[in-house]
XYZ file of C-alpha atoms in Angstrom:
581
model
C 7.292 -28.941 5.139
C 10.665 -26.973 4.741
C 12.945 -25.667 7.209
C 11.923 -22.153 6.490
C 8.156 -22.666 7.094
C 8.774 -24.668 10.397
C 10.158 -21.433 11.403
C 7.404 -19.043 10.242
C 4.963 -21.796 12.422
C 7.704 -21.093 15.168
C 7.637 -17.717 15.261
C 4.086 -16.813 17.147
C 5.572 -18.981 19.659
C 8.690 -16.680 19.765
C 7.029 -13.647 19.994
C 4.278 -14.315 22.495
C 7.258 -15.778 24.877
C 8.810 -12.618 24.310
C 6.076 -11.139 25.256
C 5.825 -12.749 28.223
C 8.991 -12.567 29.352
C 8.743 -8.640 28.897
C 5.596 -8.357 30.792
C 6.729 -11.101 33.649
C 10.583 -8.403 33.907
C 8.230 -5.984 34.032
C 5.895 -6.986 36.626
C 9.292 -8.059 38.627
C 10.845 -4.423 38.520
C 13.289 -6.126 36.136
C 12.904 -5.092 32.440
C 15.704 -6.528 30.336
C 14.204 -5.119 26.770
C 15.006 -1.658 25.333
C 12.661 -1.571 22.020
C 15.281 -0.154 19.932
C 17.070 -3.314 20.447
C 14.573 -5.577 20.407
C 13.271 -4.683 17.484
C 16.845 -4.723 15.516
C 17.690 -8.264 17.256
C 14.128 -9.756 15.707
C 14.940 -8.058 12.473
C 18.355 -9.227 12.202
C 17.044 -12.684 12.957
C 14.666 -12.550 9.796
C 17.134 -11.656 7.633
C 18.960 -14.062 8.317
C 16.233 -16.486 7.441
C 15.457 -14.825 4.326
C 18.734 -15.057 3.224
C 19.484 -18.443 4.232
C 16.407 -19.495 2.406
C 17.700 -18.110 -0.947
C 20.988 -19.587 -0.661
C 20.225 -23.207 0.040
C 22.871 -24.503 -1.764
C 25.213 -23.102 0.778
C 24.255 -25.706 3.553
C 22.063 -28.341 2.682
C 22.858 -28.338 -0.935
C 27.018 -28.663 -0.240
C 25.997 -31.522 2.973
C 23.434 -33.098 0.365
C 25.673 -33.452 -2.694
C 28.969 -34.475 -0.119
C 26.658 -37.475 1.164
C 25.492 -38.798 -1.940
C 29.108 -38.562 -3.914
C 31.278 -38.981 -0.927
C 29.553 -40.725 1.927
C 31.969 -43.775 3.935
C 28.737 -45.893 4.954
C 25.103 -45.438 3.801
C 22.846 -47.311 6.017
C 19.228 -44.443 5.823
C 17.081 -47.467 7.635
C 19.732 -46.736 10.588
C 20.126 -42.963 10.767
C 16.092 -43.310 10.434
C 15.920 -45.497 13.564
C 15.269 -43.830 17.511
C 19.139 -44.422 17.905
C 20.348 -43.399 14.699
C 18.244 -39.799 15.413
C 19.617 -39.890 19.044
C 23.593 -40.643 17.563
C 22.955 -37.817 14.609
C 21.885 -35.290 16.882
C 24.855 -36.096 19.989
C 27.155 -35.680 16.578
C 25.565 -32.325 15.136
C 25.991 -31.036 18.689
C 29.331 -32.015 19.111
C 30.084 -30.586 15.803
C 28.226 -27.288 16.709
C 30.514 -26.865 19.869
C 33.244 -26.648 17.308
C 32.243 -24.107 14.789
C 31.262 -22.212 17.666
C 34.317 -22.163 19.614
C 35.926 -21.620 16.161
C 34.099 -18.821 15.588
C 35.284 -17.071 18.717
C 39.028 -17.922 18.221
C 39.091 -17.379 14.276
C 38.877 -13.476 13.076
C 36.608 -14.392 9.726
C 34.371 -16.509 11.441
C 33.675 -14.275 14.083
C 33.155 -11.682 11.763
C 29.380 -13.666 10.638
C 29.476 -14.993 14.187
C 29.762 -11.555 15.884
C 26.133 -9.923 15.137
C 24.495 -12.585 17.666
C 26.457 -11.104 20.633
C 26.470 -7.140 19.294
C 23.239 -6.623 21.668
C 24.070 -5.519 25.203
C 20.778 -6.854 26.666
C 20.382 -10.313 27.301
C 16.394 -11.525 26.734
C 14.772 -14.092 24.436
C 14.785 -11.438 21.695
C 18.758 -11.948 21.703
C 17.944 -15.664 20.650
C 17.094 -14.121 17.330
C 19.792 -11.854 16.516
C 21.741 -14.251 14.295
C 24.007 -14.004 11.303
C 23.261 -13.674 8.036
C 26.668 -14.534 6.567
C 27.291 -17.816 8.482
C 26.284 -20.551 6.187
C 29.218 -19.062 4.081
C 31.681 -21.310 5.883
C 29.353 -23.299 8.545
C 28.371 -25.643 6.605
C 32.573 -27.086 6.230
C 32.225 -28.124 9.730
C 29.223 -30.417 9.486
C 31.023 -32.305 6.238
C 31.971 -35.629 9.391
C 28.374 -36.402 9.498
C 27.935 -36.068 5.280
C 31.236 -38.462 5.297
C 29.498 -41.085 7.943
C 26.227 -40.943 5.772
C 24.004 -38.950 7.938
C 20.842 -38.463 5.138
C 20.198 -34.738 4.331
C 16.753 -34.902 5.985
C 17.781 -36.183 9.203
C 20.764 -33.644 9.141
C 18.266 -30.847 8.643
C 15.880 -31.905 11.514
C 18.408 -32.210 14.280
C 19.844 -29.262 12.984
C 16.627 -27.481 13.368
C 16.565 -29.045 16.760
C 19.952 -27.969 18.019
C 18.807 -24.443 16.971
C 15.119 -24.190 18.515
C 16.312 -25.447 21.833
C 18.912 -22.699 22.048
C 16.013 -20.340 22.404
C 15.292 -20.537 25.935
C 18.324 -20.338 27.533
C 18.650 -16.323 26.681
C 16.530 -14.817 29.596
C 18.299 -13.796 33.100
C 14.777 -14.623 34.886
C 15.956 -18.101 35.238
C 18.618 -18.552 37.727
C 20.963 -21.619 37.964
C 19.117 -25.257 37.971
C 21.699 -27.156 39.621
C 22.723 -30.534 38.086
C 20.795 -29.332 34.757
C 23.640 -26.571 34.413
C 26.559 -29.207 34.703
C 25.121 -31.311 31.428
C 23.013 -28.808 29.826
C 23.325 -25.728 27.907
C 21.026 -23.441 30.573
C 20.139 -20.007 31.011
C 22.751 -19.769 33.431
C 25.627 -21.205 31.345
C 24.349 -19.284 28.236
C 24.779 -15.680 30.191
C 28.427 -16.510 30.807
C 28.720 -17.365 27.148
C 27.429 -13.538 26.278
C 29.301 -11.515 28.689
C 32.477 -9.455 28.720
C 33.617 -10.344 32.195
C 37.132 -10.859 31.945
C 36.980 -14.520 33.305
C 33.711 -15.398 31.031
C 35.026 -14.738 27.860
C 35.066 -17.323 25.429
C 33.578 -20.054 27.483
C 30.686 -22.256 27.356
C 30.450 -23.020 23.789
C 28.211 -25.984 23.663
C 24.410 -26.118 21.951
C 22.756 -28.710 23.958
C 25.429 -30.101 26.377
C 27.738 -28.700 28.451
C 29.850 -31.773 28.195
C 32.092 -30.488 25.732
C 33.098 -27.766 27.300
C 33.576 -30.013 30.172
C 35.715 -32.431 28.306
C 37.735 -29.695 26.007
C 38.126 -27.068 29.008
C 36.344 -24.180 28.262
C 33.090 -24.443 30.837
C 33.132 -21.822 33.146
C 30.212 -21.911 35.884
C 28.378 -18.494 36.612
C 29.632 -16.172 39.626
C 29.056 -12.572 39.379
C 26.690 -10.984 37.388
C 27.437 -10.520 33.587
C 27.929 -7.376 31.437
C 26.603 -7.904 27.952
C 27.895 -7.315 24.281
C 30.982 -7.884 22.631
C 34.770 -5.515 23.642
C 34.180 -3.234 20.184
C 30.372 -2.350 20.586
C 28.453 -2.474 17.094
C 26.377 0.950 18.761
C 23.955 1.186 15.811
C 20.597 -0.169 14.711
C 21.621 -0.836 11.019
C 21.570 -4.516 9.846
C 24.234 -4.255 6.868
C 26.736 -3.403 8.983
C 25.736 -5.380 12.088
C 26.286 -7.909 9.443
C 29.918 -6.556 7.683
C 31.426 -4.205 10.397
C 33.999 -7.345 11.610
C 34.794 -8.055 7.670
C 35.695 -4.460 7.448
C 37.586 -3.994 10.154
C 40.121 -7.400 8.552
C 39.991 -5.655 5.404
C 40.896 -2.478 7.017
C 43.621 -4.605 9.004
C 44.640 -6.553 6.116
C 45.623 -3.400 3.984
C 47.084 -1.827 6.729
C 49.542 -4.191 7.658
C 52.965 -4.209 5.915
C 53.676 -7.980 6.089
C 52.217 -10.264 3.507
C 51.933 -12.798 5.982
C 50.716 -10.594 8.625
C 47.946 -9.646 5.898
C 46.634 -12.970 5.964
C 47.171 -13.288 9.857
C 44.945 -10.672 10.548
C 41.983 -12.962 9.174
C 42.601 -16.236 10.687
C 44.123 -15.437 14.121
C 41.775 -14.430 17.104
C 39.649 -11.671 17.402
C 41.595 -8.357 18.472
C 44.774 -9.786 17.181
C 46.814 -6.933 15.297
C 50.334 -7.107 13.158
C 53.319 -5.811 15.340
C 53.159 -2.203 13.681
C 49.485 -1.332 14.189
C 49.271 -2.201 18.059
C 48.731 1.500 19.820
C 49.666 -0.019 23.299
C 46.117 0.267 24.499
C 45.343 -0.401 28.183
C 43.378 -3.957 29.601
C 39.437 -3.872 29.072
C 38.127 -1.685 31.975
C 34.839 -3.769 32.234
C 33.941 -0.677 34.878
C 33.629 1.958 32.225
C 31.484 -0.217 29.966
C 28.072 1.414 29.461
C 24.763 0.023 27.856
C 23.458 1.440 24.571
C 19.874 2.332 24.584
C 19.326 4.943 21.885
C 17.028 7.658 22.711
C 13.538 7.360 20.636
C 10.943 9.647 20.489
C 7.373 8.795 22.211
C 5.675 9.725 19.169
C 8.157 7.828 16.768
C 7.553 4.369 18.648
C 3.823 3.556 17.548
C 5.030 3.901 13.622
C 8.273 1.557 14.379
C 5.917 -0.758 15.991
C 3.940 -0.488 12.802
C 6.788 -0.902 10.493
C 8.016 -4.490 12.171
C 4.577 -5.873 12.015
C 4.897 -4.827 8.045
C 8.478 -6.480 7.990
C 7.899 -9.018 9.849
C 4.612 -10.396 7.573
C 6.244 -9.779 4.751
C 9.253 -11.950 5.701
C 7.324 -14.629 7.005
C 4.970 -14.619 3.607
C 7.864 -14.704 1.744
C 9.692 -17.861 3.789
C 6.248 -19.621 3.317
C 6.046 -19.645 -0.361
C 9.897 -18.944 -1.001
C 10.618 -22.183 -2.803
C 7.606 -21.665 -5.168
C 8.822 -18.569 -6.029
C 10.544 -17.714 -9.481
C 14.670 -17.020 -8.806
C 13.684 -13.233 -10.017
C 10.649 -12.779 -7.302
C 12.690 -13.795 -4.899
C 15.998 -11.736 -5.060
C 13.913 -8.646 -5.319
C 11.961 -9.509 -2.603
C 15.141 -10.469 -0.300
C 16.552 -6.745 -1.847
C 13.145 -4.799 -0.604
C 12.921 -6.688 2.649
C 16.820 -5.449 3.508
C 15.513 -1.965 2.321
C 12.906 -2.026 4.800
C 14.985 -3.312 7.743
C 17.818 -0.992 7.144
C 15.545 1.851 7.392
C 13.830 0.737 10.478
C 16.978 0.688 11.872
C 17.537 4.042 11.082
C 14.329 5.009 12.257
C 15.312 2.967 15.979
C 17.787 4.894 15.743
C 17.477 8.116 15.299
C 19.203 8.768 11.363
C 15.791 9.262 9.876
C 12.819 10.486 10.926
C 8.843 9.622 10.090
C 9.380 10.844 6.569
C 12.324 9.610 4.892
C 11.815 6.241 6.300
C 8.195 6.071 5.229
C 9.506 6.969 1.108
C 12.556 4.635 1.298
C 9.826 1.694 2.365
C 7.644 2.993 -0.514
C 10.453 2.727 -3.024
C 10.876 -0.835 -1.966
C 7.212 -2.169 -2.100
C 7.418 -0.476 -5.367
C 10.210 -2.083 -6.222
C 9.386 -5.476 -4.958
C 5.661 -4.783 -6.702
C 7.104 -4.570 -10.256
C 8.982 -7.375 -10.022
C 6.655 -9.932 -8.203
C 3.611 -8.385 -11.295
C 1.313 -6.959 -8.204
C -0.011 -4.288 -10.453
C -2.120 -2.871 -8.032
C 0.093 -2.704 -5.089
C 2.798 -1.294 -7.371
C 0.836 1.182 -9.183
C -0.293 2.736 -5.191
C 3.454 2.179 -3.603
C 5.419 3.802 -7.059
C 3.603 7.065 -7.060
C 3.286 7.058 -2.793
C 7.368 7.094 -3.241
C 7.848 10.573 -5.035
C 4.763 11.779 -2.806
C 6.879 10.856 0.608
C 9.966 12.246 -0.878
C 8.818 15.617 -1.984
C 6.898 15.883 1.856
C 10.957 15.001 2.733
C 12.045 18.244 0.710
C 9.267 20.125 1.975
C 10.033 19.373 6.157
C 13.908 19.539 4.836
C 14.238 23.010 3.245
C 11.495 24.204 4.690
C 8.936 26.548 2.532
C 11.031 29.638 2.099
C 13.555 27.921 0.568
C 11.440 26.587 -1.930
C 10.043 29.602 -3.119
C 13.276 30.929 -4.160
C 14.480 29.589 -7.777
C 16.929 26.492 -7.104
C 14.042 25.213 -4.577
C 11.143 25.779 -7.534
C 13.368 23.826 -9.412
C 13.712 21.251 -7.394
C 10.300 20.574 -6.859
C 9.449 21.372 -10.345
C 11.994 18.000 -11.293
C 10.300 15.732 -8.646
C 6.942 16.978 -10.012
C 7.857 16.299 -13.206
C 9.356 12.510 -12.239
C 6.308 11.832 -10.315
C 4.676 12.478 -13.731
C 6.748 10.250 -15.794
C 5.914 7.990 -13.177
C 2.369 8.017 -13.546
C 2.676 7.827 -17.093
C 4.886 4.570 -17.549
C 2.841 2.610 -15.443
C -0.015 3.621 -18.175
C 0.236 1.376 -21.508
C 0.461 3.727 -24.374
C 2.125 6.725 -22.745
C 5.961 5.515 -22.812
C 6.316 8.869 -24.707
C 4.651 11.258 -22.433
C 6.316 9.628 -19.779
C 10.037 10.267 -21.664
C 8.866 13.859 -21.965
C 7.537 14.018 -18.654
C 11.608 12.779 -17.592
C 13.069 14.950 -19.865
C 10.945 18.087 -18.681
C 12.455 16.831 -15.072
C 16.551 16.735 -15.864
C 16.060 19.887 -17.463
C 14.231 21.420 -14.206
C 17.170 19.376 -12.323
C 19.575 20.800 -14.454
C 18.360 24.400 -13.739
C 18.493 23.512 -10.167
C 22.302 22.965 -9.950
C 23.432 25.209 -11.689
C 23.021 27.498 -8.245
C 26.612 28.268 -6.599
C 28.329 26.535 -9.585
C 27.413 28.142 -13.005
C 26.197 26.315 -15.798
C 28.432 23.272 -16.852
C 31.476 24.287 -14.650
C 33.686 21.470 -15.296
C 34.044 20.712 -19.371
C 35.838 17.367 -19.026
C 32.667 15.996 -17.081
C 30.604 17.154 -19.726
C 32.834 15.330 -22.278
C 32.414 12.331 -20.606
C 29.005 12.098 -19.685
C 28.196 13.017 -23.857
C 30.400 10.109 -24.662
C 28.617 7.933 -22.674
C 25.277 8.955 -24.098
C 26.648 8.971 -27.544
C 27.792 5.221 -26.834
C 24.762 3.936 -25.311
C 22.281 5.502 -28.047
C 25.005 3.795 -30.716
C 23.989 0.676 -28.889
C 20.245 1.318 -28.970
C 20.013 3.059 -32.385
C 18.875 -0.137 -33.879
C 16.866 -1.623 -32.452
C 14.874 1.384 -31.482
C 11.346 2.458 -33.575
C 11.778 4.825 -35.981
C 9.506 7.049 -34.359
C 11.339 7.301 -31.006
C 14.768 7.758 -32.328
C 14.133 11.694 -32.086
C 12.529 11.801 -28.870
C 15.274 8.963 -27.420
C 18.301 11.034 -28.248
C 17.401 14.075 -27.518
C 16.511 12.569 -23.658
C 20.208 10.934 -23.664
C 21.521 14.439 -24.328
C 20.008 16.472 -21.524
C 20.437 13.277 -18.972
C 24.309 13.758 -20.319
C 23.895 17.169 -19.598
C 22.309 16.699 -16.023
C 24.851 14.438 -14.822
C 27.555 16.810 -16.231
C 26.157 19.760 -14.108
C 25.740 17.597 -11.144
C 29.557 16.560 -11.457
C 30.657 19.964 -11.936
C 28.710 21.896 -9.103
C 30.498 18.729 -6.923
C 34.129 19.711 -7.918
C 33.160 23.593 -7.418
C 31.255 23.048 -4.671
C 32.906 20.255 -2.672
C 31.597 18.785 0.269
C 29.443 15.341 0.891
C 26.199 16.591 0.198
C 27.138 18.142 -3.628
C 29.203 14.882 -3.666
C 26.024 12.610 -3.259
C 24.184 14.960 -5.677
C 26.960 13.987 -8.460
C 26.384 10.001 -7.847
C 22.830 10.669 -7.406
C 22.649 12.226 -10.923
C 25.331 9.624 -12.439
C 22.747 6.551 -10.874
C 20.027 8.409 -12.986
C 21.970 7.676 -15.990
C 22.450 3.906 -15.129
C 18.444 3.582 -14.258
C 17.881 5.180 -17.653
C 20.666 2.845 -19.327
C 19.045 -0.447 -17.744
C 15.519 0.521 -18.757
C 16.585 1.223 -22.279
C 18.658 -1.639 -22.730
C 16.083 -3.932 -21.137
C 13.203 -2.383 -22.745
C 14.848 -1.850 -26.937
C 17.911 -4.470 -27.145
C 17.862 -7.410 -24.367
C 16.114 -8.867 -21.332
C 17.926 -7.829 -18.349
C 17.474 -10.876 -15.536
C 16.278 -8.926 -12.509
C 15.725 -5.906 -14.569
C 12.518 -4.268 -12.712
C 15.421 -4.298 -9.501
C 18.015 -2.919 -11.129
C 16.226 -0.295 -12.575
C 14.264 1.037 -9.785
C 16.916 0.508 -6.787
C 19.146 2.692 -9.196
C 15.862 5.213 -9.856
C 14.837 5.099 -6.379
C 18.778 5.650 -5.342
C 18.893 8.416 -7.764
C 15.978 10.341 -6.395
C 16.942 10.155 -2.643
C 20.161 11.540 -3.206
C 18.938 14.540 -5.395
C 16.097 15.261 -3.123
C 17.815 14.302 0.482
C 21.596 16.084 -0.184
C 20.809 19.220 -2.495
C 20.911 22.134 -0.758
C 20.404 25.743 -2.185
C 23.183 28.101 -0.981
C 21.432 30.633 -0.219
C 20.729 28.708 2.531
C 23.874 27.477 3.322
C 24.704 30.925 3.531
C 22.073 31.836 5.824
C 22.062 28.986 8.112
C 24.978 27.965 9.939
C 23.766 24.648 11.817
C 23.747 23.541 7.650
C 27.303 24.015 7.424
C 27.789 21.055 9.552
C 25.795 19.210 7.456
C 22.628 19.246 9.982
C 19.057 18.724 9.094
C 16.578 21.417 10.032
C 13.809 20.137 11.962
């Protein structure tokens, strides 16, 4: 049994404590959850499983091929005895104290390390919320047990091991347990770890034992109540950058600062550190004026995010069951749809998206993940469902006034037209009527930006866009049938044209939302690019996600960001950019 299904049998366990600890706070008049939270903290924690399990190579593949080419003393009938367990699992805790305490003293691994101390509630839940960039650099610190000839399966185990016991300790309805909490990791010792008190921070390191900290001096016992989170709150519900806001931040840093050696600095020295020139002289952390994050959700919005984590959360643990019988192309698209899906229930926690959008964007990735895992049925339901959602988006955005005037009518008209061509390319024998169907749409699109710009406003975006087209159809022209040589160019033309008009009512119009419209129109012309390639001249790997994360992209962008001026006109909340609701 691999690592990754051990956890999908350990995860009923999980949630059902969870469960119970919720239910037992609150019976107690002490509820530690906040479902916004919780549910981003047990989504984060699946991602990071999903990833890990598609990059095996990055831990026990690197500790695996290190042991068998490099290791000082093989002896597998020892490490397989009751002692050699008990020695391999003292040493993989030991080890563990150190890439933890490294990742709170070293900017770039803090950065991975970060996103399991982001939440500012401290419950079982929080035992979840772990990295999904760690094994990046992790894995260098375990290399002393691949050196002393520690087998890979042993490693893995009391790895596993070291990992599931670190589970209970995140609850604050266990208090201290006396001499447990001077040798163990406990509840107790684990809160101090998580705080932000200004004599907790940084302390209490170790996995299992508490010995370490003991012996290296950085145990610190529990003595007033803890405050939660990390100095720079994450404040958002969005995995990707729960996962790269600390990386951006150094690379921010690292650009900013004049020094070339400061540029490097800014990576490796401790968290917060800052080159001479960028420090603003800001004040001592006023632990007083920290306050908890608990995004406001809707009453009615809660049943359908409940709804969409069971969804994620079967999905992920599906795919870590059969993820190592899975072909390489399966699997990346299935890793791309599940991030899909947790980023917009994220946005849905917290408040960026409503019902709607979030409901097409997880659509777009079952349909996505359908075509490239051959679930014909599924994918023929989710692919048309997607253009369904997104025109109800248009309809709720814009409203139905705004659609009867021309730029709306062409609006919908387009995503009428794609749903179409939709329809059709599923259907064998109707790859024409669907590249009708898509041409009919760019010219509706075309029609519907040309409002507050003019028709092809900007000449050199029109020369490039033809070039383009004129390049890729020299590419295709070969190998295409005779009979769809016509039909084929004269669709590269008015996508040319399309993206031109998109890029040209951006530089008129200015502004995000024309902006978005432009790459919206521009990722229209890669989707189109990728199926033709894929489809006339050469077998893309991955090509059913390329394609229809740059389709899908397209879409949202057109449908989510145009807006008819009129309107803008007429409206002032849209001048800020605000969503009618």
């Amino acid at each position: 049994m691999s690592p990754s299904q051990v956890i999908v049998l350990a995860t009923p366990v999980f949630l059902a404590l969870i469960a119970l600890e919720y239910a037992w706070g609150r019976w107690r008049g002490r509820d530690t959850y906040g479902l916004p939270d919780t549910l981003c903290s047990i989504s984060l924690g699946l991602l990071s499983q999903v990833s890990a399990a598609l990059a095996p190579l990055l831990t026990l593949g690197l500790y695996a091929s290190v042991q068998a080419q490099a290791a000082l003393w093989r002896n597998d009938a020892f490490w397989l005895s009751p002692a050699g367990w008990g020695l391999a699992l003292l040493a993989y805790d030991f080890l563990y104290y150190w890439l933890h305490r490294a990742g709170h003293e070293v900017a770039l691994l803090w950065a991975a390390h970060v996103v399991h101390h982001q939440s500012e509630h401290y419950n079982l839940s929080t035992a979840l919320r772990q990295t999904s960039t760690g094994p990046l650099l992790a894995w260098v610190f375990y290399l002393p047990m691949a050196l002393a000839g520690v087998p890979p399966l042993v490693f893995a185990v009391v790895a596993l091991v070291d990992l599931l016991y670190q589970f209970w300790v995140h609850t604050e309805h266990v208090g201290r347990l006396g001499g447990f909490d001077r040798w163990f990791c406990s509840p107790s010792n684990h809160r101090v770890h998580h705080a932000v008190n200004e004599g907790y921070v940084d302390r209490n390191y170790g996995g299992i034992l508490m010995v370490w900290d003991r012996m290296f001096g950085t145990f610190v016992e529990e003595t007033e109540p803890c405050v939660y989170g990390t100095r720079s709150p994450l404040r958002s519900c969005d995995p990707l950058w729960a996962n790269l806001e600390v990386y951006g931040t150094l690379a921010r840093l690292s650009w900013q600062a004049r020094s070339p050696l400061d540029k490097l600095r800014v990576w490796f020295k401790p968290p917060g550190w800052l080159p001479p020139e960028l420090r603003d002289g800001a004040g001592p952390f006023d632990l007083s004026a920290v306050r908890r994050w608990d995004p406001p959700m809707a009453a009615r919005l809660r049943p359908l995010a409940g709804l969409l984590f069971l969804a994620h959360l079967g999905a992920a643990a599906l795919f870590l069951w059969q993820v190592d019988a899975l072909p390489a192309g399966t699997a990346w698209a299935a890793l791309a749809g599940l991030v899909a899906a947790s980023w917009a229930l994220g946005a849905l926690l917290q408040g960026r998206l409503g019902a709607l959008p979030v409901l097409a964007l997880q659509a777009a990735a079952l349909a996505t993940v359908s075509s490239a895992a051959g679930w014909g049925t599924v994918h023929q339901v989710a692919k048309p469902a997607a253009l369904l959602l997104l025109m109800a988006c248009v309809v709720h955005r814009l409203g139905v006034p705004a659609l009867r005037a021309a730029p709306g009518r062409w609006l919908a008209g387009g995503l009428l037209l794609s749903l179409a061509g939709d329809v059709l390319l599923m259907l064998p024998g109707h790859f024409v009527g669907g590249l009708v169907a898509f041409l009919l749409a760019h010219l509706c699109y075309i029609a519907a930006l040309r409002d507050g710009a003019g028709w092809l406003p900007r000449p050199l975006a029109l020369a490039a866009t033809l070039a383009y087209g004129a390049a890729m159809l020299a590419f295709l022209f070969p190998t295409l049938p005779p009979a769809l040589r016509m039909p084929v160019s004269a669709y590269v033309a008015v996508i040319a044209l399309m993206a031109a008009q998109a890029l040209g009512r951006a530089a008129v119009l200015g502004g995000r939302d024309a902006a978005a419209v432009g790459l919206g129109a521009l990722l229209f012309m890669a989707s189109d690019s990728l199926l033709a390639v894929n489809r006339f001249a050469l077998a893309l790997p991955l090509a059913p996600l390329w394609v229809l994360s740059t389709y899908y992209g397209a879409q949202w962008l057109i449908a989510m960001h145009f807006r008819p001026q009129a309107q803008e006109k007429s409206s002032p909340a849209l001048l800020g950019g605000a969503t009618p609701r």
